[in-house]
PDB file of C-alpha atoms in Angstrom:
ATOM      1  CA  MET A   2     -30.568 -26.991  -6.907  1.00  0.00           C
ATOM      2  CA  LEU A   3     -32.102 -26.571 -10.360  1.00  0.00           C
ATOM      3  CA  GLU A   4     -35.600 -25.984  -8.973  1.00  0.00           C
ATOM      4  CA  PHE A   5     -34.288 -23.402  -6.520  1.00  0.00           C
ATOM      5  CA  ALA A   6     -32.359 -21.539  -9.224  1.00  0.00           C
ATOM      6  CA  ILE A   7     -35.316 -21.552 -11.644  1.00  0.00           C
ATOM      7  CA  LEU A   8     -37.698 -20.242  -8.982  1.00  0.00           C
ATOM      8  CA  GLY A   9     -35.185 -17.589  -7.969  1.00  0.00           C
ATOM      9  CA  LEU A  10     -34.821 -16.316 -11.521  1.00  0.00           C
ATOM     10  CA  LEU A  11     -38.545 -16.390 -12.273  1.00  0.00           C
ATOM     11  CA  HIS A  12     -39.171 -14.627  -8.955  1.00  0.00           C
ATOM     12  CA  GLN A  13     -37.404 -11.657 -10.555  1.00  0.00           C
ATOM     13  CA  THR A  14     -39.095 -11.715 -13.957  1.00  0.00           C
ATOM     14  CA  PRO A  15     -40.887 -14.109 -16.359  1.00  0.00           C
ATOM     15  CA  MET A  16     -38.592 -15.709 -18.941  1.00  0.00           C
ATOM     16  CA  HIS A  17     -38.718 -17.999 -21.932  1.00  0.00           C
ATOM     17  CA  GLY A  18     -36.668 -21.190 -21.985  1.00  0.00           C
ATOM     18  CA  TYR A  19     -33.692 -19.871 -23.928  1.00  0.00           C
ATOM     19  CA  GLU A  20     -33.222 -16.841 -21.663  1.00  0.00           C
ATOM     20  CA  LEU A  21     -33.768 -18.971 -18.571  1.00  0.00           C
ATOM     21  CA  ARG A  22     -31.023 -21.388 -19.628  1.00  0.00           C
ATOM     22  CA  LYS A  23     -28.652 -18.486 -20.271  1.00  0.00           C
ATOM     23  CA  GLN A  24     -29.375 -16.914 -16.870  1.00  0.00           C
ATOM     24  CA  LEU A  25     -28.951 -20.274 -15.147  1.00  0.00           C
ATOM     25  CA  ALA A  26     -25.478 -20.585 -16.639  1.00  0.00           C
ATOM     26  CA  GLN A  27     -24.570 -17.219 -15.107  1.00  0.00           C
ATOM     27  CA  VAL A  28     -26.022 -18.085 -11.697  1.00  0.00           C
ATOM     28  CA  LEU A  29     -24.252 -21.428 -11.590  1.00  0.00           C
ATOM     29  CA  GLY A  30     -21.015 -19.762 -12.594  1.00  0.00           C
ATOM     30  CA  GLY A  31     -19.999 -22.473 -14.998  1.00  0.00           C
ATOM     31  CA  LEU A  32     -20.097 -25.110 -12.230  1.00  0.00           C
ATOM     32  CA  ARG A  33     -22.768 -27.031 -14.051  1.00  0.00           C
ATOM     33  CA  SER A  34     -23.930 -26.990 -17.635  1.00  0.00           C
ATOM     34  CA  ILE A  35     -27.709 -26.939 -18.002  1.00  0.00           C
ATOM     35  CA  SER A  36     -28.909 -28.649 -21.158  1.00  0.00           C
ATOM     36  CA  TYR A  37     -32.368 -28.403 -22.637  1.00  0.00           C
ATOM     37  CA  GLY A  38     -32.654 -32.111 -21.873  1.00  0.00           C
ATOM     38  CA  SER A  39     -32.530 -31.359 -18.140  1.00  0.00           C
ATOM     39  CA  LEU A  40     -34.166 -27.902 -18.171  1.00  0.00           C
ATOM     40  CA  TYR A  41     -37.458 -28.740 -19.883  1.00  0.00           C
ATOM     41  CA  PRO A  42     -38.222 -31.865 -17.827  1.00  0.00           C
ATOM     42  CA  ALA A  43     -37.641 -29.753 -14.697  1.00  0.00           C
ATOM     43  CA  LEU A  44     -40.006 -27.084 -16.041  1.00  0.00           C
ATOM     44  CA  ARG A  45     -42.655 -29.714 -16.788  1.00  0.00           C
ATOM     45  CA  ARG A  46     -42.405 -31.100 -13.251  1.00  0.00           C
ATOM     46  CA  MET A  47     -42.639 -27.615 -11.745  1.00  0.00           C
ATOM     47  CA  HIS A  48     -45.617 -26.770 -13.960  1.00  0.00           C
ATOM     48  CA  ALA A  49     -47.393 -29.973 -12.916  1.00  0.00           C
ATOM     49  CA  ALA A  50     -46.743 -29.057  -9.273  1.00  0.00           C
ATOM     50  CA  GLY A  51     -48.279 -25.613  -9.808  1.00  0.00           C
ATOM     51  CA  LEU A  52     -45.034 -23.738  -9.121  1.00  0.00           C
ATOM     52  CA  ILE A  53     -44.919 -22.055 -12.526  1.00  0.00           C
ATOM     53  CA  SER A  54     -47.382 -21.164 -15.253  1.00  0.00           C
ATOM     54  CA  THR A  55     -46.869 -20.855 -19.000  1.00  0.00           C
ATOM     55  CA  ASP A  56     -47.954 -18.349 -21.591  1.00  0.00           C
ATOM     56  CA  GLU A  57     -47.703 -19.984 -24.988  1.00  0.00           C
ATOM     57  CA  PRO A  58     -47.981 -17.859 -28.151  1.00  0.00           C
ATOM     58  CA  GLU A  59     -50.772 -18.623 -30.542  1.00  0.00           C
ATOM     59  CA  ARG A  60     -49.745 -21.319 -32.941  1.00  0.00           C
ATOM     60  CA  HIS A  61     -50.181 -19.086 -35.989  1.00  0.00           C
ATOM     61  CA  ALA A  62     -48.955 -15.863 -34.402  1.00  0.00           C
ATOM     62  CA  LEU A  63     -46.177 -14.082 -36.244  1.00  0.00           C
ATOM     63  CA  LEU A  64     -42.740 -13.969 -34.656  1.00  0.00           C
ATOM     64  CA  PRO A  65     -41.475 -10.534 -33.590  1.00  0.00           C
ATOM     65  CA  ALA A  66     -39.278  -8.715 -36.072  1.00  0.00           C
ATOM     66  CA  ASP A  67     -36.214  -8.995 -33.813  1.00  0.00           C
ATOM     67  CA  ALA A  68     -36.561 -12.754 -33.214  1.00  0.00           C
ATOM     68  CA  PRO A  69     -33.183 -14.512 -33.640  1.00  0.00           C
ATOM     69  CA  PRO A  70     -32.644 -16.737 -36.688  1.00  0.00           C
ATOM     70  CA  LEU A  71     -33.936 -20.301 -36.512  1.00  0.00           C
ATOM     71  CA  THR A  72     -36.138 -19.515 -33.525  1.00  0.00           C
ATOM     72  CA  GLY A  73     -38.844 -21.809 -34.816  1.00  0.00           C
ATOM     73  CA  ARG A  74     -42.287 -21.082 -36.212  1.00  0.00           C
ATOM     74  CA  ARG A  75     -44.108 -21.376 -32.894  1.00  0.00           C
ATOM     75  CA  GLY A  76     -42.301 -18.622 -31.014  1.00  0.00           C
ATOM     76  CA  LYS A  77     -41.348 -19.015 -27.363  1.00  0.00           C
ATOM     77  CA  VAL A  78     -43.223 -20.106 -24.284  1.00  0.00           C
ATOM     78  CA  VAL A  79     -42.900 -17.677 -21.378  1.00  0.00           C
ATOM     79  CA  TYR A  80     -42.622 -19.123 -17.867  1.00  0.00           C
ATOM     80  CA  THR A  81     -43.944 -17.234 -14.835  1.00  0.00           C
ATOM     81  CA  ILE A  82     -43.711 -18.085 -11.142  1.00  0.00           C
ATOM     82  CA  THR A  83     -47.061 -18.664  -9.408  1.00  0.00           C
ATOM     83  CA  ALA A  84     -48.123 -17.823  -5.853  1.00  0.00           C
ATOM     84  CA  GLU A  85     -47.375 -21.439  -4.924  1.00  0.00           C
ATOM     85  CA  GLY A  86     -43.968 -21.097  -6.543  1.00  0.00           C
ATOM     86  CA  LYS A  87     -43.203 -17.988  -4.484  1.00  0.00           C
ATOM     87  CA  GLU A  88     -44.160 -19.816  -1.304  1.00  0.00           C
ATOM     88  CA  ARG A  89     -41.891 -22.707  -2.277  1.00  0.00           C
ATOM     89  CA  PHE A  90     -39.026 -20.319  -3.035  1.00  0.00           C
ATOM     90  CA  HIS A  91     -39.352 -18.538   0.321  1.00  0.00           C
ATOM     91  CA  GLU A  92     -39.461 -21.952   2.003  1.00  0.00           C
ATOM     92  CA  LEU A  93     -36.199 -22.890   0.305  1.00  0.00           C
ATOM     93  CA  VAL A  94     -34.390 -19.633   1.171  1.00  0.00           C
ATOM     94  CA  THR A  95     -35.055 -20.197   4.883  1.00  0.00           C
ATOM     95  CA  GLN A  96     -33.275 -23.570   4.934  1.00  0.00           C
ATOM     96  CA  THR A  97     -29.917 -23.493   6.712  1.00  0.00           C
ATOM     97  CA  GLY A  98     -28.877 -27.148   6.866  1.00  0.00           C
ATOM     98  CA  PRO A  99     -25.680 -28.638   5.393  1.00  0.00           C
ATOM     99  CA  GLU A 100     -27.354 -28.871   1.974  1.00  0.00           C
ATOM    100  CA  ALA A 101     -27.225 -25.048   1.846  1.00  0.00           C
ATOM    101  CA  TYR A 102     -23.433 -24.839   2.127  1.00  0.00           C
ATOM    102  CA  ASP A 103     -21.987 -28.173   1.070  1.00  0.00           C
ATOM    103  CA  ASP A 104     -19.808 -28.780  -1.974  1.00  0.00           C
ATOM    104  CA  GLY A 105     -22.658 -29.879  -4.211  1.00  0.00           C
ATOM    105  CA  GLY A 106     -22.876 -26.427  -5.774  1.00  0.00           C
ATOM    106  CA  LEU A 107     -25.920 -25.212  -3.861  1.00  0.00           C
ATOM    107  CA  PHE A 108     -23.952 -22.724  -1.753  1.00  0.00           C
ATOM    108  CA  GLY A 109     -23.114 -20.628  -4.801  1.00  0.00           C
ATOM    109  CA  VAL A 110     -26.758 -20.661  -5.905  1.00  0.00           C
ATOM    110  CA  ARG A 111     -27.929 -19.679  -2.415  1.00  0.00           C
ATOM    111  CA  LEU A 112     -25.405 -16.849  -2.370  1.00  0.00           C
ATOM    112  CA  ALA A 113     -26.712 -15.579  -5.712  1.00  0.00           C
ATOM    113  CA  PHE A 114     -30.154 -15.067  -4.121  1.00  0.00           C
ATOM    114  CA  PHE A 115     -29.028 -13.750  -0.729  1.00  0.00           C
ATOM    115  CA  ARG A 116     -30.978 -10.535  -1.337  1.00  0.00           C
ATOM    116  CA  HIS A 117     -34.134 -12.583  -0.808  1.00  0.00           C
ATOM    117  CA  THR A 118     -32.748 -14.174   2.368  1.00  0.00           C
ATOM    118  CA  ALA A 119     -33.127 -12.893   5.931  1.00  0.00           C
ATOM    119  CA  ARG A 120     -29.941 -11.748   7.676  1.00  0.00           C
ATOM    120  CA  ASP A 121     -29.924 -14.422  10.388  1.00  0.00           C
ATOM    121  CA  VAL A 122     -30.314 -17.106   7.714  1.00  0.00           C
ATOM    122  CA  ARG A 123     -27.499 -15.589   5.651  1.00  0.00           C
ATOM    123  CA  LEU A 124     -25.209 -15.649   8.685  1.00  0.00           C
ATOM    124  CA  ARG A 125     -25.973 -19.280   9.512  1.00  0.00           C
ATOM    125  CA  ILE A 126     -25.270 -20.336   5.929  1.00  0.00           C
ATOM    126  CA  LEU A 127     -22.011 -18.358   5.762  1.00  0.00           C
ATOM    127  CA  GLU A 128     -20.835 -19.680   9.124  1.00  0.00           C
ATOM    128  CA  GLY A 129     -21.745 -23.236   8.127  1.00  0.00           C
ATOM    129  CA  ARG A 130     -19.818 -22.863   4.881  1.00  0.00           C
ATOM    130  CA  ARG A 131     -16.794 -21.488   6.739  1.00  0.00           C
ATOM    131  CA  ARG A 132     -16.796 -24.438   9.151  1.00  0.00           C
ATOM    132  CA  THR A 133     -16.955 -26.832   6.214  1.00  0.00           C
ATOM    133  CA  VAL A 134     -14.047 -25.176   4.431  1.00  0.00           C
ATOM    134  CA  GLU A 135     -11.990 -24.932   7.635  1.00  0.00           C
ATOM    135  CA  GLN A 136     -12.381 -28.691   8.067  1.00  0.00           C
ATOM    136  CA  GLN A 137     -11.194 -29.186   4.501  1.00  0.00           C
ATOM    137  CA  ARG A 138      -8.198 -26.974   5.227  1.00  0.00           C
ATOM    138  CA  GLU A 139      -7.214 -28.992   8.291  1.00  0.00           C
ATOM    139  CA  GLY A 140      -7.479 -32.180   6.264  1.00  0.00           C
ATOM    140  CA  LEU A 141      -5.221 -30.770   3.564  1.00  0.00           C
ATOM    141  CA  ARG A 142      -2.675 -29.599   6.119  1.00  0.00           C
ATOM    142  CA  SER A 143      -2.568 -32.992   7.798  1.00  0.00           C
ATOM    143  CA  SER A 144      -2.208 -34.773   4.478  1.00  0.00           C
ATOM    144  CA  LEU A 145       0.558 -32.444   3.378  1.00  0.00           C
ATOM    145  CA  ALA A 146       2.462 -32.918   6.654  1.00  0.00           C
ATOM    146  CA  ARG A 147       2.259 -36.724   6.375  1.00  0.00           C
ATOM    147  CA  THR A 148       3.249 -37.042   2.725  1.00  0.00           C
ATOM    148  CA  ARG A 149       5.600 -34.086   2.203  1.00  0.00           C
ATOM    149  CA  GLU A 150       8.744 -36.228   2.143  1.00  0.00           C
ATOM    150  CA  ARG A 151       7.299 -38.708  -0.348  1.00  0.00           C
ATOM    151  CA  LEU A 152       5.998 -36.204  -2.893  1.00  0.00           C
ATOM    152  CA  ASP A 153       7.830 -34.907  -5.917  1.00  0.00           C
ATOM    153  CA  ARG A 154       7.967 -31.140  -6.146  1.00  0.00           C
ATOM    154  CA  TYR A 155       5.183 -30.868  -8.745  1.00  0.00           C
ATOM    155  CA  THR A 156       2.688 -32.838  -6.670  1.00  0.00           C
ATOM    156  CA  LEU A 157       3.799 -30.855  -3.642  1.00  0.00           C
ATOM    157  CA  GLU A 158       3.148 -27.568  -5.439  1.00  0.00           C
ATOM    158  CA  LEU A 159      -0.262 -28.819  -6.509  1.00  0.00           C
ATOM    159  CA  GLN A 160      -1.213 -29.586  -2.904  1.00  0.00           C
ATOM    160  CA  ARG A 161       0.105 -26.225  -1.753  1.00  0.00           C
ATOM    161  CA  HIS A 162      -1.974 -24.526  -4.421  1.00  0.00           C
ATOM    162  CA  GLY A 163      -5.075 -26.332  -3.174  1.00  0.00           C
ATOM    163  CA  LEU A 164      -4.312 -25.286   0.395  1.00  0.00           C
ATOM    164  CA  GLU A 165      -3.863 -21.661  -0.633  1.00  0.00           C
ATOM    165  CA  SER A 166      -7.207 -21.737  -2.460  1.00  0.00           C
ATOM    166  CA  VAL A 167      -8.956 -23.017   0.660  1.00  0.00           C
ATOM    167  CA  ASP A 168      -7.208 -20.361   2.775  1.00  0.00           C
ATOM    168  CA  ARG A 169      -8.491 -17.656   0.419  1.00  0.00           C
ATOM    169  CA  GLU A 170     -12.053 -18.959   0.675  1.00  0.00           C
ATOM    170  CA  VAL A 171     -11.896 -18.949   4.486  1.00  0.00           C
ATOM    171  CA  ARG A 172     -10.693 -15.325   4.463  1.00  0.00           C
ATOM    172  CA  TRP A 173     -13.397 -14.356   1.948  1.00  0.00           C
ATOM    173  CA  LEU A 174     -16.119 -15.999   4.019  1.00  0.00           C
ATOM    174  CA  SER A 175     -14.818 -14.313   7.177  1.00  0.00           C
ATOM    175  CA  GLU A 176     -15.016 -10.935   5.450  1.00  0.00           C
ATOM    176  CA  LEU A 177     -18.626 -11.597   4.394  1.00  0.00           C
ATOM    177  CA  ILE A 178     -19.566 -12.674   7.923  1.00  0.00           C
ATOM    178  CA  ASP A 179     -17.893  -9.624   9.477  1.00  0.00           C
ATOM    179  CA  SER A 180     -19.704  -7.356   7.013  1.00  0.00           C
ATOM    180  CA  GLU A 181     -23.091  -8.923   7.846  1.00  0.00           C
ATOM    181  CA  ARG A 182     -22.495  -8.510  11.580  1.00  0.00           C
ATOM    182  CA  ARG A 183     -21.195  -4.958  11.221  1.00  0.00           C
ATOM    183  CA  GLU A 184     -24.222  -3.842   9.225  1.00  0.00           C
ATOM    184  CA  ALA A 185     -26.542  -5.441  11.775  1.00  0.00           C
ATOM    185  CA  THR A 186     -25.080  -3.308  14.575  1.00  0.00           C
ATOM    186  CA  GLU A 187     -24.767   0.013  12.742  1.00  0.00           C
ATOM    187  CA  PRO A 188     -26.683   2.880  14.436  1.00  0.00           C
ATOM    188  CA  GLY A 189     -30.019   3.458  12.809  1.00  0.00           C
ATOM    189  CA  GLY A 190     -30.121   0.057  11.178  1.00  0.00           C
ATOM    190  CA  GLU A 191     -29.783  -0.629   7.451  1.00  0.00           C
ATOM    191  CA  ARG A 192     -31.816  -0.893   4.306  1.00  0.00           C
ATOM    192  CA  ARG A 193     -33.066  -4.437   4.305  1.00  0.00           C
ATOM    193  CA  GLU A 194     -32.294  -6.253   1.080  1.00  0.00           C
ATOM    194  CA  ALA A 195     -34.186  -9.435   1.852  1.00  0.00           C
ATOM    195  CA  THR A 196     -37.803  -9.226   0.778  1.00  0.00           C
ATOM    196  CA  GLU A 197     -40.022 -11.131   3.170  1.00  0.00           C
ATOM    197  CA  PRO A 198     -43.261 -12.741   1.968  1.00  0.00           C
ATOM    198  CA  GLY A 199     -46.003 -10.148   2.146  1.00  0.00           C
ATOM    199  CA  GLY A 200     -43.598  -7.604   3.604  1.00  0.00           C
ATOM    200  CA  GLU A 201     -42.079  -4.381   2.376  1.00  0.00           C
ATOM    201  CA  ARG A 202     -38.554  -3.044   2.431  1.00  0.00           C
ATOM    202  CA  ARG A 203     -37.802  -0.759   5.344  1.00  0.00           C
ATOM    203  CA  GLU A 204     -35.900   2.410   4.730  1.00  0.00           C
ATOM    204  CA  ALA A 205     -33.031   2.977   7.131  1.00  0.00           C
ATOM    205  CA  THR A 206     -32.888   6.053   9.298  1.00  0.00           C
ATOM    206  CA  GLU A 207     -29.413   7.533   8.951  1.00  0.00           C
ATOM    207  CA  PRO A 208     -27.625   8.642  12.113  1.00  0.00           C
ATOM    208  CA  GLY A 209     -28.325  12.317  12.733  1.00  0.00           C
ATOM    209  CA  GLY A 210     -31.244  12.326  10.345  1.00  0.00           C
ATOM    210  CA  GLU A 211     -34.593  13.786  11.223  1.00  0.00           C
ATOM    211  CA  ARG A 212     -37.744  11.807  11.678  1.00  0.00           C
ATOM    212  CA  ARG A 213     -40.340  12.788   9.134  1.00  0.00           C
ATOM    213  CA  GLU A 214     -43.801  13.038  10.578  1.00  0.00           C
ATOM    214  CA  ALA A 215     -46.838  12.456   8.444  1.00  0.00           C
ATOM    215  CA  THR A 216     -49.118  15.468   8.142  1.00  0.00           C
ATOM    216  CA  GLU A 217     -52.661  14.775   9.158  1.00  0.00           C
ATOM    217  CA  PRO A 218     -55.327  15.720   6.612  1.00  0.00           C
ATOM    218  CA  GLY A 219     -56.082  19.435   6.996  1.00  0.00           C
ATOM    219  CA  ALA A 220     -53.225  20.002   9.453  1.00  0.00           C
ATOM    220  CA  GLU A 221     -50.203  22.246   8.874  1.00  0.00           C
ATOM    221  CA  ARG A 222     -46.640  21.932  10.111  1.00  0.00           C
ATOM    222  CA  ASP A 223     -45.435  24.656  12.440  1.00  0.00           C
ATOM    223  CA  GLY A 224     -42.445  26.716  11.422  1.00  0.00           C
ATOM    224  CA  ALA A 225     -40.982  27.580   8.089  1.00  0.00           C
ATOM    225  CA  GLY A 226     -41.016  24.036   6.710  1.00  0.00           C
ATOM    226  CA  GLY A 227     -43.556  22.946   4.148  1.00  0.00           C
ATOM    227  CA  ALA A 228     -46.027  20.132   4.453  1.00  0.00           C
ATOM    228  CA  ALA A 229     -44.655  16.551   4.682  1.00  0.00           C
ATOM    229  CA  GLN A 230     -44.641  14.556   1.443  1.00  0.00           C
ATOM    230  CA  PRO A 231     -46.949  11.507   1.430  1.00  0.00           C
ATOM    231  CA  GLY A 232     -45.143   8.993   2.424  1.00  0.00           C
ATOM    232  CA  GLN A 233     -45.933 -25.850 -22.292  1.00  0.00           C
ATOM    233  CA  PHE A 234     -43.733 -26.529 -23.119  1.00  0.00           C
ATOM    234  CA  GLY A 235     -42.698 -27.846 -26.466  1.00  0.00           C
ATOM    235  CA  GLU A 236     -40.865 -24.717 -27.474  1.00  0.00           C
ATOM    236  CA  GLU A 237     -37.978 -25.597 -29.671  1.00  0.00           C
ATOM    237  CA  PRO A 238     -34.392 -24.879 -28.586  1.00  0.00           C
ATOM    238  CA  PRO A 239     -32.571 -22.315 -30.731  1.00  0.00           C
ATOM    239  CA  GLY A 240     -31.069 -23.863 -33.793  1.00  0.00           C
ATOM    240  CA  THR A 241     -34.010 -26.158 -34.565  1.00  0.00           C
ATOM    241  CA  THR A 242     -36.778 -25.662 -37.028  1.00  0.00           C
TER     242      THR A 242
END
C-alpha cells in the first residue's frame, strides 16, 4: 500500500520527504500514520529498485529564504518517479483482485488514484468492494438477530450503529457504480480521466456538437467560417538539526 501511494503521488509531481509524508497522510485519510521510520526505508527500497530517483542539494548550498525553521543545514532531497516507477504504478492500477478492495486500507488508496485507472478496472474494484461490504452487512444482521435478546441496550445500539454504517457504504458504492455505468453509456462518450501509458486524453464530442475538420495546408474552408484551429536519502526530518 505504501509503495502504491508513494508512486501515485510522485506520478503527479516530485516531492521532498516532508511534503510526501504530509500528502500520504491526506491520501490515507488518517487510517494509517506514516512515520519517517517507515517512509525513508520504503524510499530507499524503491530507489534501489530503480522506481524513484533523488536530487540531493549540494552539501554546502544555502537553504532558500522561505525554508521552515529547523529544516537542517543540508536542505531537502527531492524524490522523482522514474520510467520504471511509472510502469510499476500502471501495473498496480490495473490489479482488480481482493487486495484492491479488502479492509486492509488499500481500497481507499486505490480510490484516491482512480483518475489514473481505466473505467472497466474501476468498475470491477467498486463491485468487488460492494460485494465485500454486503457480506459484512449480512453477517452483522445475522449476529444481531441471534443475540438481540441477550444484549443490553447500549451494546444493541452499538451494533445497530455499525449496521447503519455498513448500509451507508453499500448505498455510496452503488451510487458510484451507477455513475460509472451511466457515464459509459452517455451519447458521445465522455472525457476520459484515466491516463493510459503512452496515451493521451480524448476530448468528448458533446451531443449535437459539430465535428471539426482539420484544414489541409493551403486549403480553405467553404462558406463564411474561418479556417480550423490547429488542433538519498539522509535528509533530516523537520525538527532536527
